[in-house]
XYZ file of C-alpha atoms in Angstrom:
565
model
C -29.814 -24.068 10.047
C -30.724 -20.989 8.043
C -27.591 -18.597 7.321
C -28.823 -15.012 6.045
C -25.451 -12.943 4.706
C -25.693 -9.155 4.313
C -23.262 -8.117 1.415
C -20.969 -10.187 -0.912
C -18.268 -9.329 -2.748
C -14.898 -10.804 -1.103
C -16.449 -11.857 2.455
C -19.653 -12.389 2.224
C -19.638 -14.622 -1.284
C -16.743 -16.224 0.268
C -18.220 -17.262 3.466
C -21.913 -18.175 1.528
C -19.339 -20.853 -0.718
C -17.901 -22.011 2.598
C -20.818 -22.876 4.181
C -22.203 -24.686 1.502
C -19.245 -26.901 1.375
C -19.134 -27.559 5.053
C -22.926 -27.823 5.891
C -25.251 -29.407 2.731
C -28.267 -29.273 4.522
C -28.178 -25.346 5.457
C -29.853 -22.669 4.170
C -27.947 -20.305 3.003
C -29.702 -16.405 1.421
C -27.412 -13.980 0.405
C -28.595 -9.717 -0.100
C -26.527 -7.528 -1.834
C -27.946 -3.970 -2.347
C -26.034 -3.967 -5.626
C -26.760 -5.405 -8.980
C -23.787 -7.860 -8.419
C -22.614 -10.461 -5.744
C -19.538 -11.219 -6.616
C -16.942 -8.911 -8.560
C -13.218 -7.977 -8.923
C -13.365 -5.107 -6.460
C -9.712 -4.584 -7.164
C -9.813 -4.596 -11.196
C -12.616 -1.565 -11.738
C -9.686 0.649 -12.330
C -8.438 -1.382 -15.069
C -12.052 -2.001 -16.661
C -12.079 1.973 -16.818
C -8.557 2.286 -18.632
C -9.699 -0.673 -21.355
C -6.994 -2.800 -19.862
C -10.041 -5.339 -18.955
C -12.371 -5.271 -21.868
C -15.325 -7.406 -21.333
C -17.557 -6.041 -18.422
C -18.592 -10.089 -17.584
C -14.870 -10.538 -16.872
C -15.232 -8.390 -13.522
C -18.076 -11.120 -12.657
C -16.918 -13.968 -10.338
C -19.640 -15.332 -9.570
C -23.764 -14.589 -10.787
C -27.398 -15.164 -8.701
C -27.850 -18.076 -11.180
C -23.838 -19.519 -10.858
C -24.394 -19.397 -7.259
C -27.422 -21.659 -7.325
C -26.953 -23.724 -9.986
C -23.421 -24.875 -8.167
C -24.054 -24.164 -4.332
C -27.651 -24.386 -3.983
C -27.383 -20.871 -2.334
C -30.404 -17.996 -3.353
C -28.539 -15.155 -3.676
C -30.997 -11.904 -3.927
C -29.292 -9.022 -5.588
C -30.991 -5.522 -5.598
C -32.090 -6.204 -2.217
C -31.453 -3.851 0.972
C -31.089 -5.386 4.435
C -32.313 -1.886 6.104
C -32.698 -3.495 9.731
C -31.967 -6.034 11.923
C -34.242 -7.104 15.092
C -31.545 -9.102 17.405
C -34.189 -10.635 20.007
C -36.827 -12.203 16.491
C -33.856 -13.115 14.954
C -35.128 -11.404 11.520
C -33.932 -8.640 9.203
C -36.141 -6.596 7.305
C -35.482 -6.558 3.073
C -36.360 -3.863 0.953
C -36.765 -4.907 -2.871
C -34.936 -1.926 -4.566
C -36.954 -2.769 -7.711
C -40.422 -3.085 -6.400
C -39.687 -1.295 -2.887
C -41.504 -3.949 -1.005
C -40.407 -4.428 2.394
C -40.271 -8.318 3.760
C -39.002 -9.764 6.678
C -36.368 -12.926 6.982
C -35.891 -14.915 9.950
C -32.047 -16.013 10.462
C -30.692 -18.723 12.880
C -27.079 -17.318 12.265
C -26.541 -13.708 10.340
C -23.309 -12.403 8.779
C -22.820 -8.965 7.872
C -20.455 -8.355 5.201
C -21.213 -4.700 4.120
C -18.242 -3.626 3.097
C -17.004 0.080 3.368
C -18.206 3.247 1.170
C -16.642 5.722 -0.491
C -15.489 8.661 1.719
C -17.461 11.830 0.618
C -17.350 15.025 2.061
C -20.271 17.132 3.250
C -19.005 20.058 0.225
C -20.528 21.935 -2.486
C -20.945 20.630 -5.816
C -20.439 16.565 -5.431
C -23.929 16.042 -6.770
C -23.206 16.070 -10.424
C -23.558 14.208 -13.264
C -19.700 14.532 -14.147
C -18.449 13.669 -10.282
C -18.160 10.041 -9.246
C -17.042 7.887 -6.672
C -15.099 4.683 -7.695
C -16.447 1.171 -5.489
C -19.242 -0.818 -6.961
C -19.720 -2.451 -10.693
C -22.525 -0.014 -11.103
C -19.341 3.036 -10.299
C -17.247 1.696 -12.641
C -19.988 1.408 -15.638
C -20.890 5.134 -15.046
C -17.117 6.336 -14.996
C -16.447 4.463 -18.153
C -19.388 5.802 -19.988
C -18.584 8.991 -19.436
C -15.190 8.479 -20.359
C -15.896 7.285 -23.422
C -18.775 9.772 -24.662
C -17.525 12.354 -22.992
C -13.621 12.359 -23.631
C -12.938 14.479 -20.843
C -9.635 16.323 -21.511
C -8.712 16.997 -17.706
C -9.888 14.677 -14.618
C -8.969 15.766 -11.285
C -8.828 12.729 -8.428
C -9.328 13.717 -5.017
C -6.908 11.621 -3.162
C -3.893 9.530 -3.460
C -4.334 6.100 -2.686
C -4.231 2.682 -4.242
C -7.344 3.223 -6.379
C -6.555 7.038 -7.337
C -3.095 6.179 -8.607
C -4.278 3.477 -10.384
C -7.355 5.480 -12.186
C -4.360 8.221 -12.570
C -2.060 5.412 -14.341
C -5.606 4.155 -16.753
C -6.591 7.316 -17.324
C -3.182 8.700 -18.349
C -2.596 6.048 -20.935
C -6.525 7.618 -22.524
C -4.127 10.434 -23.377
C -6.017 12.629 -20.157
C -4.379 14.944 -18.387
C -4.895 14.355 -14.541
C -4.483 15.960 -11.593
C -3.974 14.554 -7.958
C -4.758 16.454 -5.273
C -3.841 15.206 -1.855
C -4.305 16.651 1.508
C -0.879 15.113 3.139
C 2.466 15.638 1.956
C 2.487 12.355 0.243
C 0.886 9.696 -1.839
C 0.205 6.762 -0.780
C 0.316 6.581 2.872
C 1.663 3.260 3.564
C 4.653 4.257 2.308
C 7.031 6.221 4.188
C 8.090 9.473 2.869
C 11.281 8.525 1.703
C 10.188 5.766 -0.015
C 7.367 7.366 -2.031
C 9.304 9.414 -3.745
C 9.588 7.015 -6.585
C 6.084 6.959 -6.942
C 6.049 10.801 -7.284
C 9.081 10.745 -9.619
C 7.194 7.912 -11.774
C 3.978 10.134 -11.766
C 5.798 13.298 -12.859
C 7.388 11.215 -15.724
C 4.045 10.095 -17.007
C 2.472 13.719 -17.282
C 0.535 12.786 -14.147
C -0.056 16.622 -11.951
C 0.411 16.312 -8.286
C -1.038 18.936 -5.762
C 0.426 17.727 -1.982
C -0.745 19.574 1.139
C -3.765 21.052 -0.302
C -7.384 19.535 -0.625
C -10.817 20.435 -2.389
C -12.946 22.605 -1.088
C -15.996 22.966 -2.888
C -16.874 22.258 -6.424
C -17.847 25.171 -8.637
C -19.941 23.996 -11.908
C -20.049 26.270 -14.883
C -20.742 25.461 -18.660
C -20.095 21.247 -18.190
C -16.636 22.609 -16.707
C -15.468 21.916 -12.890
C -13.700 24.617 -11.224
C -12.366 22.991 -8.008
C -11.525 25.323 -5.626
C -8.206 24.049 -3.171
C -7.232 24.730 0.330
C -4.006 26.898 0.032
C -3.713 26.294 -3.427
C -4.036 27.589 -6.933
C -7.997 26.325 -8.374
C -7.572 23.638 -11.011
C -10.428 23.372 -14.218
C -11.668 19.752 -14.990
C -14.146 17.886 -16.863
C -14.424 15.422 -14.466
C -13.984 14.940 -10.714
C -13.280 11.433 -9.203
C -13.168 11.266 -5.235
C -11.113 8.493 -4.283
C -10.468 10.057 -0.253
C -10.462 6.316 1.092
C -13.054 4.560 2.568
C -15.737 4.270 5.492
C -17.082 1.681 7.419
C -20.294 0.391 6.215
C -21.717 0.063 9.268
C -25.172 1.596 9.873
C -26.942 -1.831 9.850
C -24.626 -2.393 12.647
C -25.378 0.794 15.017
C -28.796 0.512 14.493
C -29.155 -3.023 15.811
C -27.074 -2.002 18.910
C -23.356 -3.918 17.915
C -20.484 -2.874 19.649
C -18.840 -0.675 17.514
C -14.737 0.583 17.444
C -12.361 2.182 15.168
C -14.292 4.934 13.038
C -17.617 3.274 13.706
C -16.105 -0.065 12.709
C -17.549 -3.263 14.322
C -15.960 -5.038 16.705
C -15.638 -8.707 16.641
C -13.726 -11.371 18.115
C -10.987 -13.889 17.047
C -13.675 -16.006 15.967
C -15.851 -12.916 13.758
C -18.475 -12.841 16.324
C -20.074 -9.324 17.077
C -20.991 -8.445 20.373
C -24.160 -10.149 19.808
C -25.028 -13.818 19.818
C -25.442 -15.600 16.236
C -24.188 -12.593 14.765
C -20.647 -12.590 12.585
C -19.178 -9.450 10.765
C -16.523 -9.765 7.920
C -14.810 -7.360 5.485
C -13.908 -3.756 5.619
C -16.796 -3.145 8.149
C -15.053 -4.799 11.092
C -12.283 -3.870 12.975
C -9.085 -6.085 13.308
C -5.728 -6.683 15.239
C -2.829 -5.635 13.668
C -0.335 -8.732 13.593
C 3.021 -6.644 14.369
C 1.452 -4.394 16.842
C -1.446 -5.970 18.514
C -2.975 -3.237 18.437
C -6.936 -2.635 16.851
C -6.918 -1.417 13.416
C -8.533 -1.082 10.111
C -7.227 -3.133 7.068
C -9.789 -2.483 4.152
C -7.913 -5.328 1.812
C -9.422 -8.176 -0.072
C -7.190 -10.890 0.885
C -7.810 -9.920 5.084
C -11.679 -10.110 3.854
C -11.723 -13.832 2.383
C -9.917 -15.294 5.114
C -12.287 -13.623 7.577
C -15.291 -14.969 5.382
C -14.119 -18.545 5.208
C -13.307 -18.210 9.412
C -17.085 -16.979 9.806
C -18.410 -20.252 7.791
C -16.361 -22.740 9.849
C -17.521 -21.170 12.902
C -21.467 -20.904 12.122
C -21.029 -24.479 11.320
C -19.717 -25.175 14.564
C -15.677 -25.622 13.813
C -13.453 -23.953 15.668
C -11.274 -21.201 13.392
C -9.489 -18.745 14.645
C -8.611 -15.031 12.599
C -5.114 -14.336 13.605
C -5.195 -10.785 12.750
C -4.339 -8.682 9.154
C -0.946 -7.150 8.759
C -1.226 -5.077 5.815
C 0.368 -6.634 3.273
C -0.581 -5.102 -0.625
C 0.944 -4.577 -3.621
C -0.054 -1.592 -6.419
C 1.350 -1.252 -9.824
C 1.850 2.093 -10.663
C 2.792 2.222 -14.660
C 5.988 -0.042 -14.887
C 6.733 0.052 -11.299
C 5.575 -2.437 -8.692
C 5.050 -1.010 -5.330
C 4.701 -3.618 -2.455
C 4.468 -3.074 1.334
C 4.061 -5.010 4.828
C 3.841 -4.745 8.551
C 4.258 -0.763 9.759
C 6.018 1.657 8.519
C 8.468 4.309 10.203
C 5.391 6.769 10.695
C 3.876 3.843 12.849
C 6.765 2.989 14.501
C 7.488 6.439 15.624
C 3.826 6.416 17.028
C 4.226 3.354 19.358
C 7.360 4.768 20.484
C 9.207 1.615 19.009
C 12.917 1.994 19.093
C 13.525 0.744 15.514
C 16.030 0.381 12.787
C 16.090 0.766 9.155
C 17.787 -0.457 6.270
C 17.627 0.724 2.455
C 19.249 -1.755 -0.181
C 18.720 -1.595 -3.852
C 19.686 -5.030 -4.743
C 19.004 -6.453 -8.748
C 15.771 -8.459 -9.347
C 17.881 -11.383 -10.665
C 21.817 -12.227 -11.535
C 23.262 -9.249 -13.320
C 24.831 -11.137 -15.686
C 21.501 -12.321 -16.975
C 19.985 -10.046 -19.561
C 17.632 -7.628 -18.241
C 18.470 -7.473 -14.613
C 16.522 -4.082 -13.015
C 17.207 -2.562 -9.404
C 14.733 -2.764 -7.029
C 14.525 -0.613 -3.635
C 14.415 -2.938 -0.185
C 13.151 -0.693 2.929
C 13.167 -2.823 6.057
C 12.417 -2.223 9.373
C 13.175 -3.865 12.588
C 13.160 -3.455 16.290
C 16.354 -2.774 17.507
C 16.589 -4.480 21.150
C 15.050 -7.667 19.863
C 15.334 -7.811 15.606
C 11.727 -8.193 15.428
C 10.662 -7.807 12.052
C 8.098 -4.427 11.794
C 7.433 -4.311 8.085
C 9.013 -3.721 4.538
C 8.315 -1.946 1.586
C 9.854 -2.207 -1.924
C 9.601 -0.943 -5.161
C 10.779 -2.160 -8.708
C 10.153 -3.710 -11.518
C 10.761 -7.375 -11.671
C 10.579 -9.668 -8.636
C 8.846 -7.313 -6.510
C 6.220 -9.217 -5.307
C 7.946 -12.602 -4.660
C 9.932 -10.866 -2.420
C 7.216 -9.046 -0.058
C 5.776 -11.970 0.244
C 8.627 -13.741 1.672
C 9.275 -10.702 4.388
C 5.230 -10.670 4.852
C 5.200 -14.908 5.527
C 8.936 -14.021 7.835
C 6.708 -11.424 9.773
C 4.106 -13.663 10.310
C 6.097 -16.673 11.385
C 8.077 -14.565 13.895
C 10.992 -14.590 12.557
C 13.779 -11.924 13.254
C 15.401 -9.483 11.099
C 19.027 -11.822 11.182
C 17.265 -15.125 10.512
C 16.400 -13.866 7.016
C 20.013 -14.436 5.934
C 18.857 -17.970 6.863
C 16.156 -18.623 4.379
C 16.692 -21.305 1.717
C 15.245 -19.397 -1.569
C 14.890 -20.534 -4.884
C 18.006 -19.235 -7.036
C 18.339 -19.430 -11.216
C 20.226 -16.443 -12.933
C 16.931 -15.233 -14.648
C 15.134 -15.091 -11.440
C 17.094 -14.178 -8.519
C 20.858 -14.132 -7.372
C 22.319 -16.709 -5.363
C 22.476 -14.223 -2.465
C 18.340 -13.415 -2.528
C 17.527 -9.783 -1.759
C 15.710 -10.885 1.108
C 19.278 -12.895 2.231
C 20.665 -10.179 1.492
C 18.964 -7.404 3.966
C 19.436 -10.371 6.900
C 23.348 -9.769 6.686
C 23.589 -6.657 6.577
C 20.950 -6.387 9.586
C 23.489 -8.814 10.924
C 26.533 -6.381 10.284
C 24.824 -3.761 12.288
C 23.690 -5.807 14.825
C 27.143 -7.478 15.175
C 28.548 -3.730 15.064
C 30.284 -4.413 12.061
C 28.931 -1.085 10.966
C 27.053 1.560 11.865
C 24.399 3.585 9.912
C 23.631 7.052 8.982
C 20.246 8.269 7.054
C 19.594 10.541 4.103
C 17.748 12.557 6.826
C 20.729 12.666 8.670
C 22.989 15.015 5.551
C 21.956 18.208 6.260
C 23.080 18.377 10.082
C 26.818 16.943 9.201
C 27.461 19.393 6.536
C 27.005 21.644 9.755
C 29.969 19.901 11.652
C 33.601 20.613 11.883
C 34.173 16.557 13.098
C 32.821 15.351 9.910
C 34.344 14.283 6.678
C 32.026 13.424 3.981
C 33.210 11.117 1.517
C 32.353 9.693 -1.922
C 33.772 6.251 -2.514
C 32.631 6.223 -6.294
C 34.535 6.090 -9.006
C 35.741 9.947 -10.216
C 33.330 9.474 -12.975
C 30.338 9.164 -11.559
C 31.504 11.523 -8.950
C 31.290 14.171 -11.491
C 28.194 13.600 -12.491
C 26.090 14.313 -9.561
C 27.634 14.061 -6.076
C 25.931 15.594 -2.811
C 27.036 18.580 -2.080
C 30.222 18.697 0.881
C 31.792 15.558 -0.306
C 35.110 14.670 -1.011
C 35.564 11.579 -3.971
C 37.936 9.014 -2.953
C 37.578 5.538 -5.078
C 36.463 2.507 -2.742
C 39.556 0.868 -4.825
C 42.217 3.649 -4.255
C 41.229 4.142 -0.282
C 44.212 2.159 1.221
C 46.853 3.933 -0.328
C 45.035 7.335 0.386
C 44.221 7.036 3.856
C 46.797 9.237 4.829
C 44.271 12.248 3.144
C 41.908 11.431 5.534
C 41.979 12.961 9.245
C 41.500 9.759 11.856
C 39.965 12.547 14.255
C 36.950 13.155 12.562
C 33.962 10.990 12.061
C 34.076 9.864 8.406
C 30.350 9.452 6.848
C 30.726 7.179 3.594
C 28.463 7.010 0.820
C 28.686 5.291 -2.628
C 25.900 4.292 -5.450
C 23.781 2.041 -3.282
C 25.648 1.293 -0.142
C 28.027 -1.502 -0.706
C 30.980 -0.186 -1.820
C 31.022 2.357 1.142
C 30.198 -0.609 3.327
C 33.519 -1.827 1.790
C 35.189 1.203 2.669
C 33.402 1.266 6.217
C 35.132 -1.922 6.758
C 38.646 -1.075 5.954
C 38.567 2.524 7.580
C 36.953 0.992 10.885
C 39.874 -1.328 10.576
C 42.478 1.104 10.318
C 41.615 3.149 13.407
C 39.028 5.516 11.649
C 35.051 6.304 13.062
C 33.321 5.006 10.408
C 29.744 5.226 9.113
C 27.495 4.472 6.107
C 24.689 6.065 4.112
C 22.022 3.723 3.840
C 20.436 3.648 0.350
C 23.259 5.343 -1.186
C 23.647 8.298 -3.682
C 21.114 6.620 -5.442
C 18.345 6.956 -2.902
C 19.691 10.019 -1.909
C 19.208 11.567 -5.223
C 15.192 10.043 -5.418
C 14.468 11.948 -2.357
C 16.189 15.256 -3.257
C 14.521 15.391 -6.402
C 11.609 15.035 -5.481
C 12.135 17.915 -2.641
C 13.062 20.266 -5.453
C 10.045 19.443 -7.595
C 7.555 20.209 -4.897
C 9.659 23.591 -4.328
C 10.633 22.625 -0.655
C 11.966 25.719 1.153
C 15.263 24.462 1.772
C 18.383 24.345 -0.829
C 18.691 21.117 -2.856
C 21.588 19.237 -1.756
C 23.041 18.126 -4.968
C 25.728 19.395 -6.955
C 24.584 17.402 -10.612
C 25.729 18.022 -14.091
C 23.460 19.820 -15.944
């Protein structure tokens, strides 16, 4: 059996390895357009900001590595430009010599990848614009950093690989700009949620332009002048576009495979295209989202091994099946960790889910312990039947142990109330015998049980409105007066029973506290004394994050806090 694999990196190295291992006898040839097979996709940003020093360290795997351990000839600066499905061949181009030569294939796998998205505008042909994807981008951006020292860089785009260029550069001493055509970074997040990233950003000196985007690129004297939709033009030295990514998938159209999602290809459960003896892995293919069933694209490295090693066993006649991606990532951004899973709210809202939502800002480990730090817990679950949707969280410490426990819950089906169930690993430096993730399954459980009811951050504005409403602050006086939202009264969770009488049982009362439990406290004794009870998820805490950040992108409405100066 001959095996010929279009593309390495995560995929297509991965499946080439697989093979090997499962078939000895097969012939196995690997192209790769670039000048390297196998590379840490995900660390370029931190080659760039010195954090990774040696260049050979973003190297997994070389053409010599890969034969001297595998047996498998691995042909890099070589361009699969077309595929004939009935001969079974491809055609090569040599991008050194530019000879063209064509391969015969019993089974072919395409693992091309995506490429950078970059728009059809005026002035992206320069010497001091880049995109950031391959080894060969990441060389060229670090050159110029270095013998260049460009004062200002503006990145088009906020996503995982623009914030972490903006967090590398940044720490160069560079002043940089985002510019970002939504009204948020980092669009897994929900809106609420991000706001720590923007806050964290802001803090670092990073610039952030929200609902604008570049128009064309103006090039005077070695200077950019980058002009912006409904916005003020920003000067810069240099210009990274980091707008996402694109299919790779031209190999694809032209040899007639069914394509989907943005020109993505379409494969089944087993990575088989719509032709026979053909496989597609990677960023180029499209995949079925694990909470929603639905087709999607997930351009993510782990998604892309596991796809890689399910093409091998299949070509070598097991039988694996792909189960689907689900999203699951995790970004540092400076000292925070940012972590998501499953959908978001925006999603949700989409499908016309009837959802839930919970906000908890539990500690990463036993606050006795020396350097406990508060995370924030989003998690979202389907109302009618506690399926989990998806969670993000962002903190510090213990960030990531604890996405992957809701990602592995999501994919095991289990619901929103049987996290209270999970047996996790407790020791005062590294969690609390209550987990986080035990944790948001009783309180799901509370609301579920109607033990207590919610109310949102969103939800402020419209009760400040209402003559039915008390709003009360169950802090202590102290940290009452040091930044309350505005409209409510401060009643101590601890002094509530004797003051009860201050409090009119007609009215709704909406409780919030620091982060939600001592108002859930209160919820419980008011709702037990004849009163209509409800909390604030997340707190004056969360509520805080998210006004602040309103005010600092000069939102049109009033900022809802009442803080001492």
């Amino acid at each position: 059996m001959k095996v010929v694999i279009v593309g390495g990196v995560a995929g297509g190295a991965t499946a080439a390895a697989r093979i090997r291992r499962l078939d000895e006898d097969a012939k196995i040839v690997v192209f790769e357009r670039s000048g390297f097979v196998s590379y840490a996709n995900c660390g370029l940003p931190y080659y760039v900001g010195g954090v990774i020093k040696n260049p050979s360290e973003l190297t997994l795997q070389t053409p010599e590595s890969f034969w001297k351990r595998f047996k498998i000839d691995v042909r890099v600066l070589h361009e699969v430009v077309s595929i004939d499905v009935k001969e079974k061949t491809v055609s090569v181009k040599n991008l050194n010599t530019g000879q063209v030569r064509v391969e015969s294939y019993d089974k072919l796998l395409l693992s091309t990848g995506a490429m950078p998205t970059k728009p059809q505008m005026q002035g992206t042909d320069s010497h001091n614009v880049f995109t950031l994807r391959t080894v060969e981008d990441t060389f060229n951006v670090k050159k110029f950093v270095e013998l260049k020292k460009p004062g200002k860089v503006l990145l088009a785009g906020g996503g995982y690989i623009s914030l972490e260029l903006a967090e590398n550069l940044a720490a160069k001493g560079i002043d940089v700009t985002i510019v970002q055509r939504p009204d948020q970074l980092l669009a897994p997040l929900d809106k609420d949620m991000v706001c720590a990233i923007h806050g964290k950003l802001r803090d670092k000196g990073v610039n952030i332009r929200l609902k604008s985007s570049v128009e064309k690129l103006q090039h005077e004297n070695g200077k950019i002048k980058a002009i912006l939709k409904d916005d003020e033009p920003i000067e810069a030295d240099m210009v990274i576009l980091a707008m996402g990514v694109t299919p790779d998938t031209i190999l694809a159209k032209k040899a007639g495979l069914e394509l989907g999602i943005k020109g993505s290809i379409v494969v089944n459960e087993f990575m088989e295209t719509s032709e026979t003896d053909i496989y597609a892995v990677g960023d180029a293919v499209q995949v079925k989202h694990v909470v929603t069933g639905e087709a999607d694209l997930i351009s993510l490295a782990g998604p892309a091994n596991k796809q890689g090693r399910i093409a091998a066993d299949n070509i070598c006649g097991d039988h694996s099946i792909y189960k689907g991606s689900q999203g699951s990532s995790v970004i540092k951004v400076f000292d925070l960790t940012v972590a998501m899973t499953g959908i978001n709210e925006k999603k949700a809202q989409k499908l016309g889910i009837d959802y839930d939502k919970i906000i908890l800002s539990p500690l990463s480990h036993a606050e006795y312990y020396p350097k406990a730090t508060t995370m924030t817990m989003k998690v979202i679950y389907e109302k009618s039947s506690l399926k989990l949707l998806g969670a993000q969280i962002i903190g510090h410490d213990g960030v990531d142990k604890r996405i992957d426990v809701l990602a592995t819950a999501i994919n095991v089906g289990l619901t929103a109330v049987q996290l209270k169930d999970l047996d996790l690993a407790y020791a005062p430096p590294y969690s609390s015998a209550k987990d986080p993730v035990n944790m948001a399954g009783f309180m799901i459980e509370n609301i579920s049980k109607g033990l207590v009811k919610q109310l949102h951050p969103d939800d402020i504005d419209e009760l400040r409105e209402r003559n039915d409403v008390i709003l009360l602050d169950t802090r202590t006086e102290k940290e009452y007066n040091e930044g309350h939202a505005d409209g409510f009264v401060n009643i101590p969770v601890d002094d509530l029973r004797e003051r009860l009488n201050e409090l009119d049982n007609t009215k709704k009362i909406c409780v919030m506290c620091q982060t939600g439990l001592r108002s859930y406290i209160a919820c419980r004794i008011l709702s037990q004394t004849g009163f209509d009870c409800y909390n604030f998820s997340g707190g004056y805490r969360f509520y805080e994050m998210i006004e602040k950040d309103a005010c600092a992108f000069g939102r049109a409405y009033q900022c809802g806090m009442d803080r001492k100066q």
